[in-house]
PDB file of C-alpha atoms in Angstrom:
ATOM      1  CA  MET A   1      16.316  34.162 -39.552  1.00 35.00           C
ATOM      2  CA  LYS A   2      15.537  30.572 -39.246  1.00 36.00           C
ATOM      3  CA  PRO A   3      11.920  29.605 -38.098  1.00 38.00           C
ATOM      4  CA  THR A   4      11.717  28.199 -34.620  1.00 37.00           C
ATOM      5  CA  ARG A   5       9.754  25.217 -33.667  1.00 39.00           C
ATOM      6  CA  SER A   6       7.265  25.077 -30.863  1.00 39.00           C
ATOM      7  CA  ALA A   7       8.709  23.106 -27.834  1.00 40.00           C
ATOM      8  CA  SER A   8       5.360  21.323 -27.449  1.00 42.00           C
ATOM      9  CA  ARG A   9       4.995  20.460 -31.120  1.00 44.00           C
ATOM     10  CA  PRO A  10       8.096  18.898 -32.774  1.00 46.00           C
ATOM     11  CA  ALA A  11       8.546  18.258 -36.575  1.00 45.00           C
ATOM     12  CA  SER A  12       6.040  15.447 -36.614  1.00 46.00           C
ATOM     13  CA  GLY A  13       3.228  18.027 -35.687  1.00 51.00           C
ATOM     14  CA  LYS A  14       2.210  15.879 -32.550  1.00 49.00           C
ATOM     15  CA  PRO A  15       2.757  16.741 -28.917  1.00 51.00           C
ATOM     16  CA  LYS A  16       5.638  14.606 -27.216  1.00 48.00           C
ATOM     17  CA  ALA A  17       3.115  12.877 -24.849  1.00 46.00           C
ATOM     18  CA  GLN A  18       1.077  11.746 -27.747  1.00 48.00           C
ATOM     19  CA  ARG A  19       4.094  10.509 -29.776  1.00 46.00           C
ATOM     20  CA  ASN A  20       5.221   8.494 -26.573  1.00 46.00           C
ATOM     21  CA  ARG A  21       2.004   6.572 -26.381  1.00 50.00           C
ATOM     22  CA  LEU A  22       1.915   2.814 -26.971  1.00 60.00           C
ATOM     23  CA  SER A  23      -0.941   2.266 -29.308  1.00 83.00           C
ATOM     24  CA  SER A  24      -1.714  -1.230 -27.884  1.00 85.00           C
ATOM     25  CA  VAL A  25      -1.867   0.208 -24.398  1.00 89.00           C
ATOM     26  CA  THR A  26      -4.062   3.169 -25.410  1.00 90.00           C
ATOM     27  CA  THR A  27      -6.382   0.736 -27.235  1.00 91.00           C
ATOM     28  CA  ALA A  28      -6.632  -1.522 -24.255  1.00 92.00           C
ATOM     29  CA  ILE A  29      -7.531   1.431 -22.037  1.00 92.00           C
ATOM     30  CA  ARG A  30     -10.152   2.533 -24.418  1.00 92.00           C
ATOM     31  CA  LEU A  31     -11.474  -0.996 -24.397  1.00 94.00           C
ATOM     32  CA  LEU A  32     -11.847  -0.980 -20.529  1.00 93.00           C
ATOM     33  CA  LYS A  33     -13.486   2.459 -20.752  1.00 92.00           C
ATOM     34  CA  ALA A  34     -16.148   1.153 -23.145  1.00 93.00           C
ATOM     35  CA  PHE A  35     -17.946  -0.400 -20.242  1.00 92.00           C
ATOM     36  CA  SER A  36     -20.490   1.461 -18.155  1.00 88.00           C
ATOM     37  CA  GLU A  37     -23.194   0.928 -15.631  1.00 82.00           C
ATOM     38  CA  GLU A  38     -25.749   1.003 -18.395  1.00 84.00           C
ATOM     39  CA  GLU A  39     -23.889  -1.422 -20.394  1.00 91.00           C
ATOM     40  CA  PRO A  40     -21.762  -3.775 -18.119  1.00 92.00           C
ATOM     41  CA  GLU A  41     -21.267  -6.647 -20.671  1.00 95.00           C
ATOM     42  CA  ILE A  42     -20.451  -6.103 -24.267  1.00 95.00           C
ATOM     43  CA  GLY A  43     -19.641  -8.526 -26.983  1.00 95.00           C
ATOM     44  CA  VAL A  44     -16.499  -8.612 -29.251  1.00 95.00           C
ATOM     45  CA  SER A  45     -18.386  -7.264 -32.360  1.00 95.00           C
ATOM     46  CA  ALA A  46     -20.008  -4.421 -30.561  1.00 94.00           C
ATOM     47  CA  LEU A  47     -16.530  -3.588 -28.962  1.00 94.00           C
ATOM     48  CA  ALA A  48     -14.798  -3.594 -32.318  1.00 94.00           C
ATOM     49  CA  GLU A  49     -17.318  -1.393 -34.035  1.00 94.00           C
ATOM     50  CA  ARG A  50     -17.482   1.068 -31.060  1.00 92.00           C
ATOM     51  CA  LEU A  51     -13.673   1.409 -31.064  1.00 92.00           C
ATOM     52  CA  GLY A  52     -13.260   1.251 -34.809  1.00 93.00           C
ATOM     53  CA  ILE A  53     -10.815  -1.667 -34.696  1.00 93.00           C
ATOM     54  CA  ALA A  54     -10.629  -5.206 -36.067  1.00 93.00           C
ATOM     55  CA  LYS A  55     -12.541  -7.911 -34.110  1.00 93.00           C
ATOM     56  CA  SER A  56      -9.173  -9.861 -34.079  1.00 93.00           C
ATOM     57  CA  THR A  57      -7.608  -7.000 -32.281  1.00 93.00           C
ATOM     58  CA  VAL A  58     -10.397  -6.862 -29.664  1.00 94.00           C
ATOM     59  CA  HIS A  59     -10.245 -10.464 -29.117  1.00 93.00           C
ATOM     60  CA  ARG A  60      -6.468 -10.508 -28.583  1.00 93.00           C
ATOM     61  CA  LEU A  61      -6.646  -7.732 -26.135  1.00 94.00           C
ATOM     62  CA  ALA A  62      -9.555  -9.228 -24.419  1.00 94.00           C
ATOM     63  CA  VAL A  63      -7.787 -12.416 -23.933  1.00 94.00           C
ATOM     64  CA  THR A  64      -4.771 -10.520 -22.388  1.00 94.00           C
ATOM     65  CA  LEU A  65      -6.946  -8.515 -19.983  1.00 95.00           C
ATOM     66  CA  VAL A  66      -8.885 -11.632 -18.845  1.00 94.00           C
ATOM     67  CA  ALA A  67      -5.599 -13.336 -18.149  1.00 94.00           C
ATOM     68  CA  GLU A  68      -4.414 -10.401 -15.938  1.00 92.00           C
ATOM     69  CA  GLY A  69      -7.853 -10.256 -14.114  1.00 92.00           C
ATOM     70  CA  LEU A  70      -8.880  -7.005 -15.644  1.00 93.00           C
ATOM     71  CA  MET A  71     -11.598  -8.316 -17.580  1.00 95.00           C
ATOM     72  CA  GLU A  72     -13.926 -11.415 -17.275  1.00 95.00           C
ATOM     73  CA  GLN A  73     -16.110 -13.374 -19.931  1.00 95.00           C
ATOM     74  CA  ASN A  74     -19.571 -14.467 -19.271  1.00 94.00           C
ATOM     75  CA  ALA A  75     -19.540 -18.187 -20.126  1.00 92.00           C
ATOM     76  CA  GLU A  76     -23.080 -18.291 -21.135  1.00 93.00           C
ATOM     77  CA  THR A  77     -23.146 -15.076 -23.478  1.00 94.00           C
ATOM     78  CA  GLU A  78     -19.499 -15.023 -24.283  1.00 94.00           C
ATOM     79  CA  ARG A  79     -19.683 -11.187 -23.767  1.00 95.00           C
ATOM     80  CA  TYR A  80     -17.000  -9.430 -21.649  1.00 96.00           C
ATOM     81  CA  ARG A  81     -17.278  -7.340 -18.508  1.00 94.00           C
ATOM     82  CA  LEU A  82     -14.755  -5.668 -16.173  1.00 94.00           C
ATOM     83  CA  GLY A  83     -12.914  -7.970 -13.863  1.00 91.00           C
ATOM     84  CA  VAL A  84     -12.240  -7.875 -10.149  1.00 87.00           C
ATOM     85  CA  GLY A  85      -8.689  -7.050 -10.735  1.00 85.00           C
ATOM     86  CA  LEU A  86      -9.767  -3.422 -11.404  1.00 86.00           C
ATOM     87  CA  PHE A  87     -11.561  -3.475  -8.111  1.00 77.00           C
ATOM     88  CA  GLY A  88      -8.430  -4.370  -6.295  1.00 69.00           C
ATOM     89  CA  LEU A  89      -6.475  -1.443  -8.130  1.00 75.00           C
ATOM     90  CA  GLY A  90      -9.312   1.007  -7.316  1.00 70.00           C
ATOM     91  CA  THR A  91      -9.259  -0.086  -3.542  1.00 64.00           C
ATOM     92  CA  LEU A  92      -5.499   0.748  -3.391  1.00 64.00           C
ATOM     93  CA  VAL A  93      -6.177   4.203  -4.888  1.00 66.00           C
ATOM     94  CA  ARG A  94      -9.033   4.748  -2.458  1.00 63.00           C
ATOM     95  CA  ARG A  95      -6.996   3.719   0.603  1.00 64.00           C
ATOM     96  CA  ARG A  96      -4.177   5.995  -0.515  1.00 63.00           C
ATOM     97  CA  MET A  97      -6.607   8.918  -0.791  1.00 63.00           C
ATOM     98  CA  GLU A  98      -8.387   8.147   2.481  1.00 84.00           C
ATOM     99  CA  LEU A  99      -5.052   7.827   4.437  1.00 91.00           C
ATOM    100  CA  SER A 100      -3.633  10.964   3.022  1.00 89.00           C
ATOM    101  CA  SER A 101      -6.986  12.875   3.814  1.00 89.00           C
ATOM    102  CA  GLU A 102      -7.237  11.466   7.349  1.00 90.00           C
ATOM    103  CA  ALA A 103      -3.663  12.034   8.257  1.00 95.00           C
ATOM    104  CA  ARG A 104      -3.275  15.562   7.029  1.00 94.00           C
ATOM    105  CA  PRO A 105      -4.147  17.453  10.260  1.00 96.00           C
ATOM    106  CA  TYR A 106      -1.914  15.214  12.369  1.00 97.00           C
ATOM    107  CA  LEU A 107       0.982  15.638   9.954  1.00 97.00           C
ATOM    108  CA  PHE A 108       0.730  19.379  10.336  1.00 97.00           C
ATOM    109  CA  ASP A 109       0.626  19.001  14.039  1.00 97.00           C
ATOM    110  CA  LEU A 110       3.564  16.746  14.083  1.00 98.00           C
ATOM    111  CA  ARG A 111       5.688  19.260  12.033  1.00 96.00           C
ATOM    112  CA  GLU A 112       4.730  21.947  14.530  1.00 96.00           C
ATOM    113  CA  ARG A 113       5.806  19.837  17.448  1.00 96.00           C
ATOM    114  CA  THR A 114       9.104  18.535  16.052  1.00 96.00           C
ATOM    115  CA  GLY A 115      10.149  21.413  13.569  1.00 94.00           C
ATOM    116  CA  GLU A 116      11.327  18.747  11.218  1.00 95.00           C
ATOM    117  CA  THR A 117      10.159  17.312   7.922  1.00 95.00           C
ATOM    118  CA  VAL A 118       7.239  14.883   8.147  1.00 96.00           C
ATOM    119  CA  LEU A 119       6.703  12.129   5.705  1.00 96.00           C
ATOM    120  CA  LEU A 120       3.798   9.709   4.967  1.00 96.00           C
ATOM    121  CA  GLY A 121       4.488   6.639   2.993  1.00 96.00           C
ATOM    122  CA  ILE A 122       2.691   3.514   1.678  1.00 95.00           C
ATOM    123  CA  PRO A 123       3.991   0.105   0.562  1.00 95.00           C
ATOM    124  CA  THR A 124       4.293  -0.723  -3.136  1.00 91.00           C
ATOM    125  CA  GLU A 125       5.608  -4.052  -3.679  1.00 90.00           C
ATOM    126  CA  THR A 126       8.978  -4.175  -1.727  1.00 95.00           C
ATOM    127  CA  GLU A 127       9.326  -0.467  -1.919  1.00 95.00           C
ATOM    128  CA  ILE A 128       7.610   2.509  -0.217  1.00 95.00           C
ATOM    129  CA  MET A 129       6.052   5.495  -1.902  1.00 92.00           C
ATOM    130  CA  TYR A 130       5.905   8.874  -0.183  1.00 93.00           C
ATOM    131  CA  ILE A 131       2.323  10.212  -0.557  1.00 92.00           C
ATOM    132  CA  TYR A 132       2.589  13.266   1.623  1.00 91.00           C
ATOM    133  CA  ASN A 133       5.601  15.570   2.482  1.00 91.00           C
ATOM    134  CA  LEU A 134       5.641  18.454   4.841  1.00 92.00           C
ATOM    135  CA  GLU A 135       9.056  20.113   4.645  1.00 91.00           C
ATOM    136  CA  SER A 136      10.622  21.638   7.761  1.00 89.00           C
ATOM    137  CA  ARG A 137      10.506  25.431   7.847  1.00 85.00           C
ATOM    138  CA  GLN A 138      14.152  25.397   8.966  1.00 78.00           C
ATOM    139  CA  ALA A 139      16.850  26.549   6.473  1.00 64.00           C
ATOM    140  CA  LEU A 140      18.651  23.098   6.460  1.00 63.00           C
ATOM    141  CA  SER A 141      15.923  20.431   5.902  1.00 57.00           C
ATOM    142  CA  MET A 142      15.170  17.122   4.215  1.00 61.00           C
ATOM    143  CA  ARG A 143      13.223  17.101   0.940  1.00 61.00           C
ATOM    144  CA  SER A 144      11.284  14.098  -0.528  1.00 61.00           C
ATOM    145  CA  ASP A 145       8.734  14.726  -3.325  1.00 68.00           C
ATOM    146  CA  ILE A 146       5.465  13.073  -3.405  1.00 74.00           C
ATOM    147  CA  GLY A 147       5.360   9.919  -5.552  1.00 80.00           C
ATOM    148  CA  VAL A 148       9.102   9.268  -4.951  1.00 86.00           C
ATOM    149  CA  ARG A 149       9.854   5.518  -4.179  1.00 90.00           C
ATOM    150  CA  ARG A 150      12.462   4.192  -1.954  1.00 94.00           C
ATOM    151  CA  PRO A 151      13.618   0.662  -0.993  1.00 96.00           C
ATOM    152  CA  GLY A 152      11.751  -0.791   1.898  1.00 97.00           C
ATOM    153  CA  TYR A 153      14.745  -2.229   3.662  1.00 98.00           C
ATOM    154  CA  CYS A 154      16.806   0.894   4.157  1.00 98.00           C
ATOM    155  CA  THR A 155      14.290   3.526   5.055  1.00 97.00           C
ATOM    156  CA  ALA A 156      12.630   4.122   8.504  1.00 98.00           C
ATOM    157  CA  VAL A 157       9.192   4.315   6.715  1.00 98.00           C
ATOM    158  CA  GLY A 158       9.876   1.080   4.946  1.00 98.00           C
ATOM    159  CA  ARG A 159      10.961  -0.736   8.041  1.00 98.00           C
ATOM    160  CA  ALA A 160       7.935   0.427   9.968  1.00 98.00           C
ATOM    161  CA  ILE A 161       5.796  -0.963   7.169  1.00 98.00           C
ATOM    162  CA  PHE A 162       7.457  -4.297   6.302  1.00 98.00           C
ATOM    163  CA  ALA A 163       8.279  -5.354   9.857  1.00 98.00           C
ATOM    164  CA  TYR A 164       4.597  -6.487   9.949  1.00 98.00           C
ATOM    165  CA  ALA A 165       4.354  -7.957   6.524  1.00 97.00           C
ATOM    166  CA  PRO A 166       3.846 -11.639   5.874  1.00 96.00           C
ATOM    167  CA  GLU A 167       7.126 -13.834   5.981  1.00 96.00           C
ATOM    168  CA  GLU A 168       6.961 -14.384   2.190  1.00 96.00           C
ATOM    169  CA  THR A 169       6.925 -10.484   1.556  1.00 97.00           C
ATOM    170  CA  ILE A 170       9.909 -10.078   3.974  1.00 97.00           C
ATOM    171  CA  ASP A 171      11.729 -12.791   2.026  1.00 97.00           C
ATOM    172  CA  GLN A 172      11.151 -10.810  -1.205  1.00 97.00           C
ATOM    173  CA  LEU A 173      12.332  -7.682   0.531  1.00 97.00           C
ATOM    174  CA  LEU A 174      15.484  -9.021   1.651  1.00 97.00           C
ATOM    175  CA  THR A 175      16.378 -11.169  -1.407  1.00 95.00           C
ATOM    176  CA  PRO A 176      20.141 -10.406  -2.249  1.00 92.00           C
ATOM    177  CA  PRO A 177      21.748  -8.569  -3.602  1.00 94.00           C
ATOM    178  CA  LEU A 178      20.559  -5.339  -1.824  1.00 96.00           C
ATOM    179  CA  ALA A 179      21.991  -2.099  -3.051  1.00 95.00           C
ATOM    180  CA  GLY A 180      24.091  -0.032  -0.774  1.00 96.00           C
ATOM    181  CA  ARG A 181      22.655   3.405  -1.234  1.00 96.00           C
ATOM    182  CA  THR A 182      25.176   5.032   1.095  1.00 97.00           C
ATOM    183  CA  GLY A 183      28.223   3.917   3.051  1.00 96.00           C
ATOM    184  CA  GLN A 184      25.899   3.324   6.100  1.00 97.00           C
ATOM    185  CA  THR A 185      23.369   1.034   4.312  1.00 98.00           C
ATOM    186  CA  ILE A 186      22.848  -2.291   5.952  1.00 98.00           C
ATOM    187  CA  THR A 187      22.590  -4.973   3.303  1.00 97.00           C
ATOM    188  CA  ASP A 188      22.993  -8.221   5.140  1.00 97.00           C
ATOM    189  CA  PRO A 189      19.527 -10.049   5.268  1.00 97.00           C
ATOM    190  CA  ALA A 190      20.245 -11.595   8.804  1.00 98.00           C
ATOM    191  CA  ALA A 191      21.041  -8.077  10.276  1.00 98.00           C
ATOM    192  CA  LEU A 192      18.009  -6.560   8.585  1.00 98.00           C
ATOM    193  CA  ARG A 193      15.755  -9.440   9.938  1.00 98.00           C
ATOM    194  CA  ALA A 194      17.028  -8.428  13.482  1.00 98.00           C
ATOM    195  CA  ILE A 195      16.211  -4.821  12.779  1.00 98.00           C
ATOM    196  CA  LEU A 196      12.704  -5.559  11.740  1.00 98.00           C
ATOM    197  CA  ALA A 197      12.264  -7.792  14.864  1.00 98.00           C
ATOM    198  CA  ASP A 198      13.424  -4.732  16.969  1.00 98.00           C
ATOM    199  CA  VAL A 199      10.707  -2.611  15.158  1.00 98.00           C
ATOM    200  CA  ARG A 200       7.969  -5.113  15.985  1.00 98.00           C
ATOM    201  CA  GLN A 201       9.098  -5.085  19.644  1.00 98.00           C
ATOM    202  CA  GLN A 202       9.515  -1.265  20.118  1.00 98.00           C
ATOM    203  CA  GLY A 203       6.903  -0.015  17.794  1.00 98.00           C
ATOM    204  CA  PHE A 204       9.176   2.316  15.636  1.00 98.00           C
ATOM    205  CA  ALA A 205      11.988   2.330  13.237  1.00 98.00           C
ATOM    206  CA  ILE A 206      15.108   4.412  12.730  1.00 98.00           C
ATOM    207  CA  GLU A 207      17.081   5.086   9.554  1.00 97.00           C
ATOM    208  CA  ASP A 208      20.664   6.220  10.141  1.00 97.00           C
ATOM    209  CA  GLU A 209      21.879   7.877   6.903  1.00 97.00           C
ATOM    210  CA  GLU A 210      21.058   4.486   5.148  1.00 97.00           C
ATOM    211  CA  SER A 211      19.012   5.757   2.321  1.00 95.00           C
ATOM    212  CA  GLU A 212      20.262   9.455   1.740  1.00 94.00           C
ATOM    213  CA  PRO A 213      23.677  10.615   3.113  1.00 95.00           C
ATOM    214  CA  GLY A 214      23.347  13.012   5.892  1.00 95.00           C
ATOM    215  CA  ILE A 215      19.637  12.199   6.490  1.00 95.00           C
ATOM    216  CA  ARG A 216      18.144  10.387   9.641  1.00 97.00           C
ATOM    217  CA  CYS A 217      14.531   9.430  10.135  1.00 97.00           C
ATOM    218  CA  VAL A 218      12.237   7.891  12.740  1.00 98.00           C
ATOM    219  CA  ALA A 219       8.878   6.322  11.688  1.00 98.00           C
ATOM    220  CA  ALA A 220       5.986   4.324  13.090  1.00 98.00           C
ATOM    221  CA  PRO A 221       3.263   2.228  11.475  1.00 98.00           C
ATOM    222  CA  ILE A 222      -0.279   3.187  10.706  1.00 97.00           C
ATOM    223  CA  ARG A 223      -3.061   0.517  10.780  1.00 96.00           C
ATOM    224  CA  ARG A 224      -6.329   0.360   9.116  1.00 92.00           C
ATOM    225  CA  SER A 225      -9.526  -0.605  10.788  1.00 88.00           C
ATOM    226  CA  ASP A 226      -8.698  -4.378  10.307  1.00 91.00           C
ATOM    227  CA  GLY A 227      -5.415  -4.088  11.821  1.00 94.00           C
ATOM    228  CA  ALA A 228      -3.409  -4.346   8.602  1.00 94.00           C
ATOM    229  CA  ILE A 229      -0.675  -1.883   8.062  1.00 96.00           C
ATOM    230  CA  ALA A 230      -1.855   1.061   5.768  1.00 95.00           C
ATOM    231  CA  GLY A 231       1.473   2.901   5.772  1.00 97.00           C
ATOM    232  CA  ALA A 232       3.819   4.867   8.119  1.00 98.00           C
ATOM    233  CA  VAL A 233       4.470   8.352   9.326  1.00 98.00           C
ATOM    234  CA  GLY A 234       8.037   9.502   9.725  1.00 97.00           C
ATOM    235  CA  VAL A 235       9.957  12.536  11.012  1.00 97.00           C
ATOM    236  CA  ALA A 236      13.167  13.195   9.089  1.00 96.00           C
ATOM    237  CA  GLY A 237      16.053  15.690   9.038  1.00 95.00           C
ATOM    238  CA  PRO A 238      19.716  16.418   8.736  1.00 95.00           C
ATOM    239  CA  SER A 239      21.986  14.182  10.845  1.00 95.00           C
ATOM    240  CA  VAL A 240      23.743  17.375  12.204  1.00 94.00           C
ATOM    241  CA  ARG A 241      20.506  18.304  13.857  1.00 94.00           C
ATOM    242  CA  LEU A 242      18.892  14.851  14.477  1.00 96.00           C
ATOM    243  CA  SER A 243      21.239  12.669  16.568  1.00 96.00           C
ATOM    244  CA  LEU A 244      20.359   8.951  17.267  1.00 96.00           C
ATOM    245  CA  GLU A 245      19.405  10.083  20.881  1.00 97.00           C
ATOM    246  CA  LYS A 246      17.153  12.728  19.409  1.00 96.00           C
ATOM    247  CA  LEU A 247      15.410  10.260  17.110  1.00 97.00           C
ATOM    248  CA  ASN A 248      14.779   8.000  20.077  1.00 96.00           C
ATOM    249  CA  ASP A 249      13.323  10.961  22.033  1.00 97.00           C
ATOM    250  CA  LEU A 250      11.082  11.797  19.078  1.00 98.00           C
ATOM    251  CA  SER A 251       9.825   8.140  18.800  1.00 98.00           C
ATOM    252  CA  ALA A 252       7.202   8.510  21.343  1.00 98.00           C
ATOM    253  CA  THR A 253       5.851  11.590  19.496  1.00 98.00           C
ATOM    254  CA  VAL A 254       5.850   9.809  16.234  1.00 98.00           C
ATOM    255  CA  MET A 255       4.169   6.718  17.642  1.00 98.00           C
ATOM    256  CA  ALA A 256       1.472   8.942  19.284  1.00 98.00           C
ATOM    257  CA  THR A 257       0.697  10.492  15.836  1.00 98.00           C
ATOM    258  CA  ALA A 258       0.579   7.012  14.091  1.00 98.00           C
ATOM    259  CA  THR A 259      -1.862   5.863  16.756  1.00 97.00           C
ATOM    260  CA  SER A 260      -4.072   8.881  16.175  1.00 96.00           C
ATOM    261  CA  ILE A 261      -4.155   8.534  12.355  1.00 96.00           C
ATOM    262  CA  SER A 262      -4.855   4.759  12.959  1.00 95.00           C
ATOM    263  CA  ALA A 263      -7.848   5.721  15.151  1.00 94.00           C
ATOM    264  CA  ARG A 264      -9.174   7.909  12.351  1.00 90.00           C
ATOM    265  CA  LEU A 265      -8.931   5.032  10.054  1.00 90.00           C
ATOM    266  CA  GLY A 266     -11.039   2.924  12.448  1.00 88.00           C
ATOM    267  CA  TYR A 267      -8.537   0.925  14.206  1.00 91.00           C
ATOM    268  CA  LEU A 268      -9.236   0.223  17.803  1.00 83.00           C
ATOM    269  CA  ARG A 269      -6.251  -0.854  19.783  1.00 76.00           C
ATOM    270  CA  PRO A 270      -6.729  -4.287  21.584  1.00 66.00           C
TER     271      PRO A 270
END
């Protein structure tokens, strides 16, 4: 009998995750993690010694991280420190966690009231990412895993978010060519601009089998305390059960949920 190899340890003897690591990326992450509250600024020599790598490597990585805003250099001491770019990234994570946490009870209530799958999404560049998904308890339902990204132009959640985006962001969102994900997908920029204008006027967005065949969705925007769009909440399900008339009927319920979540985030309606 031939010996079998462990699935987690191939012939190289290293786990797959370890073999797939990029050494330069790993070193850059170790470099960022070297800083602490007790030692907010560190010089090249100290970093090289601490990480066990050449000073030239530290310098090269530091220059790259400074250019990306993830590190800064003290002009007087020439030591390095963490950059404000990391603060911005951390803020995105905090907002995502805050939104998901505050929205949770309202999402469960919305599922109970509609009987359909409830989605919570946030913007990421010109796409949306689902950060919460409550599947319908009905046998025929819509599924979208947490972390899945979808285009912003053809999803109800995306339209509810990007309808309120700055004009330059909308220009990026609608830059041709736009992929036709289904036979129903609208890819004409002018038509999509008109749809986004309707969203701003009525306060909700509809998706008619434009992202996934056989799936319809209605969504409404959620605002942070400063009025900026934090994400959107949507109700989705199979088109055989959710007619366009039904979606319009559900829009008031979805908007009410979005308003309640916005209030939890500190948004006071004018």
